[in-house]
Amino acid sequence: MSQIYKPTPANIKLAAELLQSGELIAFPTETVYGLGGDATNEVAVKRIFEAKGRPSYDPLIVHIAEPEMVQHFADLSNKEVKDRYNKIKDFWPGPISVVLPLRTEITDGIAPSVTANLQTVAFRIPSHPVALQLLKNLTIPIAAPSANQFSYVSPTTPEHVLDSLGDKVSFILDGGACSVGLESTVISLAAAIPTILRPGVVTKEELEAKLGEVLIGYNDRIPTRSNLNLNPLPSPGMLDKHYSPKTPMALIENFNSENIPPRTGMISFSTQKKFANFEFTEIQQIGYGDDLNKVATRLYQAIRQMDKLDLDLILIDSCQESGIGSAIMDRISRAASKGSQS
Ligand code: TXA
Ligand code: MG
């Protein structure tokens, strides 16, 4: 049975001991809750994939408290990679993951399943105080995907973790509601030009201010699942249908007002009210377009709540795809995607 534990020093210590002995636990970060396991322990890492029902081609992010661990596990021998990495470090602790070349000659390295056998590895130092305390109690790095069933909406409260993985993880460390609410920005520094593999609240604009030219790599949609076995993806989080509720979801701007099904919910973050005469079964106002941070924080919570109401359809607003709006629209379009992945 799964239980939520208050983040007392004793419970954080217990969580650290469980991780250190190869067990899995769920813990808070400022982005979303993670399902953590020892990143150097292949057995523990395999259990993460199993618990989530996550395909083995989708690599995990490694969570650490101090940048020194990066130097041990990643290959920073290329001067350009190292220079860029040193600039990106300024965003840590914070919601950004950095993909670097893997150091292969060490024997106590990252377990092969973490990286899906790629020659690169993603690192992140989260800023949530509970996550930092937990990681500081450890001598090992922690592999942690979002603590949800594969392809469902990421959890932003401990209760979401209980809902999603209640029978799979016995220990959930409580850090309250996540302040960011969307998964970290993923940037690859292993590419010739730094490339954003997943947009997040650390924006392209902020990254360019540090690094110069930055490419976007997340719009290359992958058409079928069968391709994936042949070609490891640059970042499999780019799968079309991801972060999806069970209920069909659509952008209100694309929707035809004449055939809205009777049980429709509306997630709104615009001041414009569309379909004024239609009585939505549920309306959630998650902020306004001029405060996209708030929209990001509340988005997954709103989608999860709507998804419990047995609706025929969830409609949602949209915003401009710049700044944080890029990450918000990326997640919304994936949640609303009718991709073939189940
Ligand atoms: O905010 C976050 O990043 C959260 C919290 C728990 O830290 N974690 C998270 O993990 O979102 P997950 O597993 O749901 O997403 C990890 C993403 C995937 O898109 C994966 O493909 C990418 O990171 N990734 C990990 N390692 C990679 C690598 N070596 N090369 C390219 N992409 C990688
Ligand atoms: Mg995820």
mmCIF file of C-alpha atoms and ligand atoms in Angstrom:
data_model
loop_
_atom_site.group_PDB
_atom_site.id
_atom_site.type_symbol
_atom_site.label_atom_id
_atom_site.label_comp_id
_atom_site.label_asym_id
_atom_site.label_seq_id
_atom_site.Cartn_x
_atom_site.Cartn_y
_atom_site.Cartn_z
ATOM 1 C CA MET A 1 0.000 0.000 0.000
ATOM 2 C CA SER A 2 1.155 3.455 -0.855
ATOM 3 C CA GLN A 3 1.472 6.198 1.744
ATOM 4 C CA ILE A 4 2.174 9.933 1.671
ATOM 5 C CA TYR A 5 4.886 10.987 4.139
ATOM 6 C CA LYS A 6 5.376 14.524 5.465
ATOM 7 C CA PRO A 7 8.840 15.875 4.591
ATOM 8 C CA THR A 8 10.257 15.751 8.116
ATOM 9 C CA PRO A 9 14.038 15.269 8.437
ATOM 10 C CA ALA A 10 13.386 11.696 9.647
ATOM 11 C CA ASN A 11 11.179 10.877 6.635
ATOM 12 C CA ILE A 12 13.632 12.450 4.189
ATOM 13 C CA LYS A 13 16.361 10.327 5.727
ATOM 14 C CA LEU A 14 14.163 7.233 5.415
ATOM 15 C CA ALA A 15 13.462 8.079 1.759
ATOM 16 C CA ALA A 16 17.207 8.438 1.149
ATOM 17 C CA GLU A 17 17.878 5.052 2.778
ATOM 18 C CA LEU A 18 15.231 3.391 0.626
ATOM 19 C CA LEU A 19 16.771 4.869 -2.534
ATOM 20 C CA GLN A 20 20.262 3.943 -1.448
ATOM 21 C CA SER A 21 19.148 0.318 -0.957
ATOM 22 C CA GLY A 22 17.639 0.047 -4.439
ATOM 23 C CA GLU A 23 13.969 0.817 -3.638
ATOM 24 C CA LEU A 24 11.812 3.289 -5.569
ATOM 25 C CA ILE A 25 10.147 6.306 -3.982
ATOM 26 C CA ALA A 26 8.116 9.240 -5.324
ATOM 27 C CA PHE A 27 9.361 12.720 -4.435
ATOM 28 C CA PRO A 28 8.429 16.317 -5.203
ATOM 29 C CA THR A 29 10.304 18.657 -7.521
ATOM 30 C CA GLU A 30 9.359 22.191 -8.530
ATOM 31 C CA THR A 31 8.216 20.893 -11.952
ATOM 32 C CA VAL A 32 6.326 17.644 -11.327
ATOM 33 C CA TYR A 33 6.627 14.682 -8.943
ATOM 34 C CA GLY A 34 9.280 12.127 -9.876
ATOM 35 C CA LEU A 35 9.494 8.359 -9.428
ATOM 36 C CA GLY A 36 13.078 7.952 -8.242
ATOM 37 C CA GLY A 37 15.546 5.103 -8.156
ATOM 38 C CA ASP A 38 19.332 4.679 -7.953
ATOM 39 C CA ALA A 39 20.615 5.696 -11.412
ATOM 40 C CA THR A 40 23.660 3.448 -11.047
ATOM 41 C CA ASN A 41 21.600 0.361 -10.205
ATOM 42 C CA GLU A 42 20.273 -1.397 -13.317
ATOM 43 C CA VAL A 43 17.760 -3.456 -11.325
ATOM 44 C CA ALA A 44 16.268 -0.362 -9.659
ATOM 45 C CA VAL A 45 16.100 1.482 -12.983
ATOM 46 C CA LYS A 46 14.344 -1.441 -14.687
ATOM 47 C CA ARG A 47 11.735 -1.327 -11.922
ATOM 48 C CA ILE A 48 11.046 2.339 -12.735
ATOM 49 C CA PHE A 49 10.275 1.441 -16.357
ATOM 50 C CA GLU A 50 8.092 -1.446 -15.201
ATOM 51 C CA ALA A 51 6.120 0.627 -12.667
ATOM 52 C CA LYS A 52 5.325 3.296 -15.265
ATOM 53 C CA GLY A 53 4.755 0.937 -18.182
ATOM 54 C CA ARG A 54 7.365 3.036 -19.941
ATOM 55 C CA PRO A 55 9.017 1.673 -23.084
ATOM 56 C CA SER A 56 12.737 1.019 -22.721
ATOM 57 C CA TYR A 57 13.673 3.371 -25.591
ATOM 58 C CA ASP A 58 12.651 6.433 -23.555
ATOM 59 C CA PRO A 59 15.647 7.614 -21.445
ATOM 60 C CA LEU A 60 15.390 9.042 -17.914
ATOM 61 C CA ILE A 61 16.688 12.267 -16.372
ATOM 62 C CA VAL A 62 19.315 11.907 -13.623
ATOM 63 C CA HIS A 63 18.744 14.104 -10.560
ATOM 64 C CA ILE A 64 21.648 15.327 -8.451
ATOM 65 C CA ALA A 65 22.339 17.927 -5.758
ATOM 66 C CA GLU A 66 25.819 19.066 -6.792
ATOM 67 C CA PRO A 67 27.325 19.714 -10.231
ATOM 68 C CA GLU A 68 30.438 17.679 -9.228
ATOM 69 C CA MET A 69 28.492 14.498 -9.999
ATOM 70 C CA VAL A 70 28.099 15.647 -13.610
ATOM 71 C CA GLN A 71 31.861 15.746 -13.980
ATOM 72 C CA HIS A 72 32.073 12.173 -12.780
ATOM 73 C CA PHE A 73 29.390 10.708 -15.036
ATOM 74 C CA ALA A 74 29.492 12.915 -18.149
ATOM 75 C CA ASP A 75 32.251 13.446 -20.681
ATOM 76 C CA LEU A 76 33.153 17.147 -20.683
ATOM 77 C CA SER A 77 36.419 16.723 -22.587
ATOM 78 C CA ASN A 78 35.117 18.703 -25.557
ATOM 79 C CA LYS A 79 35.853 22.373 -24.818
ATOM 80 C CA GLU A 80 32.765 23.694 -26.540
ATOM 81 C CA VAL A 81 30.483 21.298 -24.647
ATOM 82 C CA LYS A 82 32.159 22.222 -21.372
ATOM 83 C CA ASP A 83 31.887 25.988 -22.011
ATOM 84 C CA ARG A 84 28.180 25.690 -22.802
ATOM 85 C CA TYR A 85 27.592 23.447 -19.826
ATOM 86 C CA ASN A 86 29.261 25.981 -17.520
ATOM 87 C CA LYS A 87 26.888 28.678 -18.785
ATOM 88 C CA ILE A 88 23.791 26.487 -18.471
ATOM 89 C CA LYS A 89 24.693 25.624 -14.884
ATOM 90 C CA ASP A 90 23.595 29.129 -13.909
ATOM 91 C CA PHE A 91 19.979 27.933 -14.274
ATOM 92 C CA TRP A 92 20.541 25.302 -11.558
ATOM 93 C CA PRO A 93 19.003 24.523 -9.188
ATOM 94 C CA GLY A 94 15.997 24.896 -11.445
ATOM 95 C CA PRO A 95 13.660 23.462 -14.076
ATOM 96 C CA ILE A 96 16.151 22.587 -16.807
ATOM 97 C CA SER A 97 17.730 19.269 -17.786
ATOM 98 C CA VAL A 98 20.976 19.158 -19.747
ATOM 99 C CA VAL A 99 21.877 16.352 -22.136
ATOM 100 C CA LEU A 100 25.631 15.702 -22.226
ATOM 101 C CA PRO A 101 27.901 13.045 -23.723
ATOM 102 C CA LEU A 102 28.145 10.021 -21.428
ATOM 103 C CA ARG A 103 31.462 9.075 -19.847
ATOM 104 C CA THR A 104 31.831 5.420 -20.731
ATOM 105 C CA GLU A 105 35.203 4.380 -19.322
ATOM 106 C CA ILE A 106 34.119 4.325 -15.643
ATOM 107 C CA THR A 107 32.881 1.178 -13.931
ATOM 108 C CA ASP A 108 30.487 2.797 -11.413
ATOM 109 C CA GLY A 109 28.678 4.679 -14.183
ATOM 110 C CA ILE A 110 25.049 5.366 -15.018
ATOM 111 C CA ALA A 111 23.042 2.155 -15.580
ATOM 112 C CA PRO A 112 22.535 1.515 -19.317
ATOM 113 C CA SER A 113 18.716 1.503 -19.073
ATOM 114 C CA VAL A 114 18.719 5.108 -17.804
ATOM 115 C CA THR A 115 20.030 6.381 -21.119
ATOM 116 C CA ALA A 116 18.184 3.791 -23.227
ATOM 117 C CA ASN A 117 21.666 2.780 -24.354
ATOM 118 C CA LEU A 118 22.297 6.193 -25.885
ATOM 119 C CA GLN A 119 25.762 7.742 -25.635
ATOM 120 C CA THR A 120 24.294 10.760 -23.835
ATOM 121 C CA VAL A 121 22.791 11.390 -20.409
ATOM 122 C CA ALA A 122 20.436 14.088 -19.062
ATOM 123 C CA PHE A 123 21.097 15.797 -15.693
ATOM 124 C CA ARG A 124 19.064 18.119 -13.530
ATOM 125 C CA ILE A 125 19.455 19.815 -10.140
ATOM 126 C CA PRO A 126 15.897 20.529 -8.969
ATOM 127 C CA SER A 127 15.204 23.600 -6.835
ATOM 128 C CA HIS A 128 12.402 22.179 -4.670
ATOM 129 C CA PRO A 129 13.812 22.306 -1.116
ATOM 130 C CA VAL A 130 12.576 18.796 -0.270
ATOM 131 C CA ALA A 131 14.157 17.358 -3.426
ATOM 132 C CA LEU A 132 17.425 19.126 -2.657
ATOM 133 C CA GLN A 133 17.481 17.883 0.926
ATOM 134 C CA LEU A 134 16.751 14.366 -0.240
ATOM 135 C CA LEU A 135 19.485 14.435 -2.892
ATOM 136 C CA LYS A 136 21.990 15.911 -0.443
ATOM 137 C CA ASN A 137 21.409 12.900 1.818
ATOM 138 C CA LEU A 138 22.563 10.574 -0.966
ATOM 139 C CA THR A 139 25.857 9.405 -2.424
ATOM 140 C CA ILE A 140 24.141 8.216 -5.613
ATOM 141 C CA PRO A 141 22.428 10.064 -8.492
ATOM 142 C CA ILE A 142 18.668 9.486 -8.856
ATOM 143 C CA ALA A 143 16.975 8.571 -12.128
ATOM 144 C CA ALA A 144 13.449 9.967 -12.035
ATOM 145 C CA PRO A 145 10.786 10.228 -14.689
ATOM 146 C CA SER A 146 7.505 11.911 -13.859
ATOM 147 C CA ALA A 147 5.580 9.706 -11.411
ATOM 148 C CA ASN A 148 2.651 8.801 -13.664
ATOM 149 C CA GLN A 149 1.661 5.922 -15.914
ATOM 150 C CA PHE A 150 3.407 6.314 -19.278
ATOM 151 C CA SER A 151 1.710 8.837 -21.583
ATOM 152 C CA TYR A 152 -0.732 10.098 -18.911
ATOM 153 C CA VAL A 153 -0.652 13.625 -17.442
ATOM 154 C CA SER A 154 2.284 14.274 -15.060
ATOM 155 C CA PRO A 155 1.517 14.568 -11.309
ATOM 156 C CA THR A 156 1.799 17.939 -9.570
ATOM 157 C CA THR A 157 0.553 16.879 -6.112
ATOM 158 C CA PRO A 158 1.237 13.805 -3.944
ATOM 159 C CA GLU A 159 -2.411 12.798 -4.391
ATOM 160 C CA HIS A 160 -1.881 12.665 -8.170
ATOM 161 C CA VAL A 161 0.945 10.186 -7.580
ATOM 162 C CA LEU A 162 -1.309 8.108 -5.356
ATOM 163 C CA ASP A 163 -3.961 8.134 -8.101
ATOM 164 C CA SER A 164 -1.514 7.163 -10.853
ATOM 165 C CA LEU A 165 0.910 4.775 -9.204
ATOM 166 C CA GLY A 166 -0.697 3.992 -5.848
ATOM 167 C CA ASP A 167 -0.166 0.264 -6.229
ATOM 168 C CA LYS A 168 3.365 0.629 -7.638
ATOM 169 C CA VAL A 169 5.198 2.857 -5.164
ATOM 170 C CA SER A 170 4.840 2.513 -1.406
ATOM 171 C CA PHE A 171 6.586 5.740 -0.312
ATOM 172 C CA ILE A 172 5.476 9.184 -1.535
ATOM 173 C CA LEU A 173 7.329 12.151 -0.073
ATOM 174 C CA ASP A 174 5.003 15.148 0.312
ATOM 175 C CA GLY A 175 6.252 18.483 -1.012
ATOM 176 C CA GLY A 176 2.848 20.080 -1.601
ATOM 177 C CA ALA A 177 1.716 21.329 -5.009
ATOM 178 C CA CYS A 178 4.525 21.869 -7.549
ATOM 179 C CA SER A 179 5.240 25.545 -8.169
ATOM 180 C CA VAL A 180 6.210 25.257 -11.851
ATOM 181 C CA GLY A 181 3.766 22.539 -12.866
ATOM 182 C CA LEU A 182 5.307 21.616 -16.240
ATOM 183 C CA GLU A 183 8.246 19.283 -16.843
ATOM 184 C CA SER A 184 11.730 20.764 -17.140
ATOM 185 C CA THR A 185 13.119 22.237 -20.327
ATOM 186 C CA VAL A 186 15.414 19.619 -21.912
ATOM 187 C CA ILE A 187 18.375 20.988 -23.852
ATOM 188 C CA SER A 188 21.003 18.911 -25.608
ATOM 189 C CA LEU A 189 24.553 20.206 -25.468
ATOM 190 C CA ALA A 190 25.753 17.046 -27.168
ATOM 191 C CA ALA A 191 24.506 18.351 -30.528
ATOM 192 C CA ALA A 192 26.701 20.599 -32.723
ATOM 193 C CA ILE A 193 24.352 23.482 -31.946
ATOM 194 C CA PRO A 194 22.507 23.455 -28.595
ATOM 195 C CA THR A 195 19.039 22.035 -29.226
ATOM 196 C CA ILE A 196 15.896 22.261 -27.100
ATOM 197 C CA LEU A 197 14.379 18.771 -26.989
ATOM 198 C CA ARG A 198 11.456 19.730 -24.760
ATOM 199 C CA PRO A 199 10.229 23.276 -24.067
ATOM 200 C CA GLY A 200 9.726 24.328 -20.452
ATOM 201 C CA VAL A 201 9.640 27.427 -18.296
ATOM 202 C CA VAL A 202 13.320 28.105 -18.961
ATOM 203 C CA THR A 203 12.639 29.568 -22.384
ATOM 204 C CA LYS A 204 14.442 29.574 -25.724
ATOM 205 C CA GLU A 205 14.907 33.319 -25.317
ATOM 206 C CA GLU A 206 16.666 32.885 -21.953
ATOM 207 C CA LEU A 207 18.835 30.089 -23.314
ATOM 208 C CA GLU A 208 19.840 32.122 -26.355
ATOM 209 C CA ALA A 209 20.859 35.000 -24.107
ATOM 210 C CA LYS A 210 23.407 32.623 -22.530
ATOM 211 C CA LEU A 211 24.427 30.398 -25.429
ATOM 212 C CA GLY A 212 23.827 32.257 -28.684
ATOM 213 C CA GLU A 213 22.085 30.183 -31.347
ATOM 214 C CA VAL A 214 19.715 27.526 -29.984
ATOM 215 C CA LEU A 215 17.709 25.177 -32.196
ATOM 216 C CA ILE A 216 14.266 23.689 -31.576
ATOM 217 C CA GLY A 217 14.189 19.908 -31.857
ATOM 218 C CA TYR A 218 10.778 19.073 -30.490
ATOM 219 C CA ASN A 219 8.554 19.649 -33.456
ATOM 220 C CA ASP A 220 9.775 16.626 -35.384
ATOM 221 C CA ARG A 221 6.839 14.381 -34.727
ATOM 222 C CA ILE A 222 7.378 10.647 -34.815
ATOM 223 C CA PRO A 223 4.749 8.994 -37.021
ATOM 224 C CA THR A 224 4.605 5.396 -35.826
ATOM 225 C CA ARG A 225 5.671 3.365 -32.905
ATOM 226 C CA SER A 226 7.279 0.643 -34.998
ATOM 227 C CA ASN A 227 9.908 3.114 -36.250
ATOM 228 C CA LEU A 228 11.090 3.566 -32.733
ATOM 229 C CA ASN A 229 12.622 0.154 -32.328
ATOM 230 C CA LEU A 230 14.928 0.849 -35.246
ATOM 231 C CA ASN A 231 15.959 4.419 -34.539
ATOM 232 C CA PRO A 232 16.521 5.522 -30.970
ATOM 233 C CA LEU A 233 14.877 8.913 -30.671
ATOM 234 C CA PRO A 234 16.833 12.071 -29.953
ATOM 235 C CA SER A 235 14.252 12.731 -27.249
ATOM 236 C CA PRO A 236 11.365 10.307 -27.050
ATOM 237 C CA GLY A 237 9.343 12.765 -24.987
ATOM 238 C CA MET A 238 8.613 14.167 -28.433
ATOM 239 C CA LEU A 239 6.142 11.362 -29.055
ATOM 240 C CA ASP A 240 3.022 12.893 -30.435
ATOM 241 C CA LYS A 241 0.466 11.733 -27.915
ATOM 242 C CA HIS A 242 1.891 12.328 -24.483
ATOM 243 C CA TYR A 243 0.588 13.939 -21.317
ATOM 244 C CA SER A 244 -2.887 12.801 -22.395
ATOM 245 C CA PRO A 245 -6.119 12.522 -20.435
ATOM 246 C CA LYS A 246 -8.512 9.649 -21.202
ATOM 247 C CA THR A 247 -11.184 12.135 -22.200
ATOM 248 C CA PRO A 248 -10.798 13.587 -25.715
ATOM 249 C CA MET A 249 -9.401 17.111 -25.595
ATOM 250 C CA ALA A 250 -9.475 19.840 -28.231
ATOM 251 C CA LEU A 251 -8.541 23.470 -28.676
ATOM 252 C CA ILE A 252 -11.632 25.604 -28.464
ATOM 253 C CA GLU A 253 -10.327 27.724 -31.339
ATOM 254 C CA ASN A 254 -10.498 24.716 -33.685
ATOM 255 C CA PHE A 255 -13.861 23.541 -32.498
ATOM 256 C CA ASN A 256 -17.149 23.822 -34.237
ATOM 257 C CA SER A 257 -19.707 25.243 -31.819
ATOM 258 C CA GLU A 258 -22.568 23.350 -33.448
ATOM 259 C CA ASN A 259 -21.589 19.897 -32.359
ATOM 260 C CA ILE A 260 -20.242 20.237 -28.865
ATOM 261 C CA PRO A 261 -21.338 17.105 -27.004
ATOM 262 C CA PRO A 262 -23.644 17.676 -24.014
ATOM 263 C CA ARG A 263 -21.069 16.778 -21.371
ATOM 264 C CA THR A 264 -18.218 19.130 -22.219
ATOM 265 C CA GLY A 265 -15.752 20.776 -19.856
ATOM 266 C CA MET A 266 -13.843 23.992 -20.491
ATOM 267 C CA ILE A 267 -10.343 24.892 -19.256
ATOM 268 C CA SER A 268 -10.023 28.607 -19.704
ATOM 269 C CA PHE A 269 -7.170 31.072 -19.498
ATOM 270 C CA SER A 270 -8.481 33.757 -21.751
ATOM 271 C CA THR A 271 -10.776 36.668 -21.028
ATOM 272 C CA GLN A 272 -12.776 35.916 -24.168
ATOM 273 C CA LYS A 273 -15.772 33.720 -23.525
ATOM 274 C CA LYS A 274 -16.625 31.529 -26.480
ATOM 275 C CA PHE A 275 -19.937 29.704 -26.890
ATOM 276 C CA ALA A 276 -21.617 31.991 -24.352
ATOM 277 C CA ASN A 277 -24.956 30.180 -24.712
ATOM 278 C CA PHE A 278 -23.565 26.740 -24.149
ATOM 279 C CA GLU A 279 -23.717 25.353 -20.651
ATOM 280 C CA PHE A 280 -20.418 23.629 -19.954
ATOM 281 C CA THR A 281 -20.626 20.773 -17.446
ATOM 282 C CA GLU A 282 -17.537 22.170 -15.729
ATOM 283 C CA ILE A 283 -15.447 25.304 -16.222
ATOM 284 C CA GLN A 284 -11.985 25.755 -14.754
ATOM 285 C CA GLN A 285 -10.432 29.182 -14.971
ATOM 286 C CA ILE A 286 -6.693 28.518 -14.510
ATOM 287 C CA GLY A 287 -5.459 32.090 -14.937
ATOM 288 C CA TYR A 288 -5.281 34.576 -17.759
ATOM 289 C CA GLY A 289 -2.995 34.786 -20.770
ATOM 290 C CA ASP A 290 -1.049 37.633 -19.209
ATOM 291 C CA ASP A 291 0.107 35.388 -16.370
ATOM 292 C CA LEU A 292 1.257 32.228 -18.083
ATOM 293 C CA ASN A 293 3.259 31.090 -15.061
ATOM 294 C CA LYS A 294 0.013 30.573 -13.229
ATOM 295 C CA VAL A 295 -1.497 28.777 -16.215
ATOM 296 C CA ALA A 296 1.519 26.431 -16.319
ATOM 297 C CA THR A 297 1.241 25.723 -12.594
ATOM 298 C CA ARG A 298 -2.433 24.800 -12.764
ATOM 299 C CA LEU A 299 -2.730 23.133 -16.171
ATOM 300 C CA TYR A 300 -2.184 19.480 -15.218
ATOM 301 C CA GLN A 301 -4.283 19.760 -12.078
ATOM 302 C CA ALA A 302 -7.179 21.068 -14.180
ATOM 303 C CA ILE A 303 -6.810 18.360 -16.822
ATOM 304 C CA ARG A 304 -6.729 15.638 -14.170
ATOM 305 C CA GLN A 305 -9.808 17.018 -12.420
ATOM 306 C CA MET A 306 -11.752 17.234 -15.673
ATOM 307 C CA ASP A 307 -10.689 13.720 -16.582
ATOM 308 C CA LYS A 308 -12.477 12.352 -13.503
ATOM 309 C CA LEU A 309 -15.865 13.759 -14.514
ATOM 310 C CA ASP A 310 -16.644 11.290 -17.273
ATOM 311 C CA LEU A 311 -16.997 14.065 -19.832
ATOM 312 C CA ASP A 312 -17.386 13.547 -23.576
ATOM 313 C CA LEU A 313 -14.943 16.332 -24.384
ATOM 314 C CA ILE A 314 -12.571 18.805 -22.742
ATOM 315 C CA LEU A 315 -12.120 22.105 -24.559
ATOM 316 C CA ILE A 316 -9.184 24.364 -23.767
ATOM 317 C CA ASP A 317 -7.911 27.834 -24.600
ATOM 318 C CA SER A 318 -4.632 28.543 -26.355
ATOM 319 C CA CYS A 319 -1.910 31.181 -26.120
ATOM 320 C CA GLN A 320 0.953 32.474 -28.230
ATOM 321 C CA GLU A 321 3.819 30.063 -28.706
ATOM 322 C CA SER A 322 6.566 32.224 -27.323
ATOM 323 C CA GLY A 323 8.271 32.327 -23.936
ATOM 324 C CA ILE A 324 6.497 30.023 -21.481
ATOM 325 C CA GLY A 325 3.623 29.884 -23.972
ATOM 326 C CA SER A 326 5.753 27.498 -26.094
ATOM 327 C CA ALA A 327 5.833 24.936 -23.284
ATOM 328 C CA ILE A 328 2.140 25.380 -22.464
ATOM 329 C CA MET A 329 1.063 24.942 -26.093
ATOM 330 C CA ASP A 330 3.430 22.005 -26.559
ATOM 331 C CA ARG A 331 1.783 20.132 -23.669
ATOM 332 C CA ILE A 332 -1.733 21.128 -24.675
ATOM 333 C CA SER A 333 -1.260 20.034 -28.274
ATOM 334 C CA ARG A 334 0.124 16.681 -27.142
ATOM 335 C CA ALA A 335 -2.716 16.199 -24.642
ATOM 336 C CA ALA A 336 -5.178 17.007 -27.417
ATOM 337 C CA SER A 337 -3.399 14.872 -30.001
ATOM 338 C CA LYS A 338 -5.197 11.983 -31.632
ATOM 339 C CA GLY A 339 -1.885 10.226 -32.220
ATOM 340 C CA SER A 340 -1.770 6.468 -32.564
ATOM 341 C CA GLN A 341 0.190 5.772 -29.421
ATOM 342 C CA SER A 342 -1.842 4.138 -26.675
HETATM 343 O O1 TXA B 1 10.773 18.112 -14.820
HETATM 344 C C1 TXA B 1 11.217 17.008 -15.111
HETATM 345 O O2 TXA B 1 12.127 16.871 -15.946
HETATM 346 C C2 TXA B 1 10.621 15.791 -14.393
HETATM 347 C C3 TXA B 1 11.003 15.831 -12.927
HETATM 348 C C4 TXA B 1 10.627 14.580 -12.189
HETATM 349 O O3 TXA B 1 12.369 16.136 -12.793
HETATM 350 N N1 TXA B 1 11.024 14.597 -15.035
HETATM 351 C C5 TXA B 1 10.547 14.233 -16.257
HETATM 352 O O4 TXA B 1 11.026 13.029 -16.699
HETATM 353 O O5 TXA B 1 9.782 14.906 -16.896
HETATM 354 P P1 TXA B 1 10.406 12.240 -17.928
HETATM 355 O O6 TXA B 1 11.055 10.900 -17.876
HETATM 356 O O7 TXA B 1 8.939 12.252 -17.867
HETATM 357 O O8 TXA B 1 10.967 13.004 -19.175
HETATM 358 C C6 TXA B 1 12.333 12.909 -19.508
HETATM 359 C C7 TXA B 1 12.589 13.519 -20.847
HETATM 360 C C8 TXA B 1 12.084 12.661 -21.959
HETATM 361 O O9 TXA B 1 11.525 13.471 -22.959
HETATM 362 C C9 TXA B 1 13.362 11.993 -22.447
HETATM 363 O O10 TXA B 1 13.270 11.584 -23.744
HETATM 364 C C10 TXA B 1 14.385 13.095 -22.234
HETATM 365 O O11 TXA B 1 14.000 13.684 -21.019
HETATM 366 N N2 TXA B 1 15.744 12.565 -22.111
HETATM 367 C C11 TXA B 1 16.303 11.942 -21.064
HETATM 368 N N3 TXA B 1 17.560 11.539 -21.346
HETATM 369 C C12 TXA B 1 17.817 11.930 -22.599
HETATM 370 C C13 TXA B 1 18.943 11.803 -23.470
HETATM 371 N N4 TXA B 1 20.063 11.188 -23.099
HETATM 372 N N5 TXA B 1 18.840 12.331 -24.697
HETATM 373 C C14 TXA B 1 17.708 12.951 -25.083
HETATM 374 N N6 TXA B 1 16.608 13.099 -24.322
HETATM 375 C C15 TXA B 1 16.650 12.594 -23.097
HETATM 376 MG MG MG B 2 6.915 12.108 -18.200
#
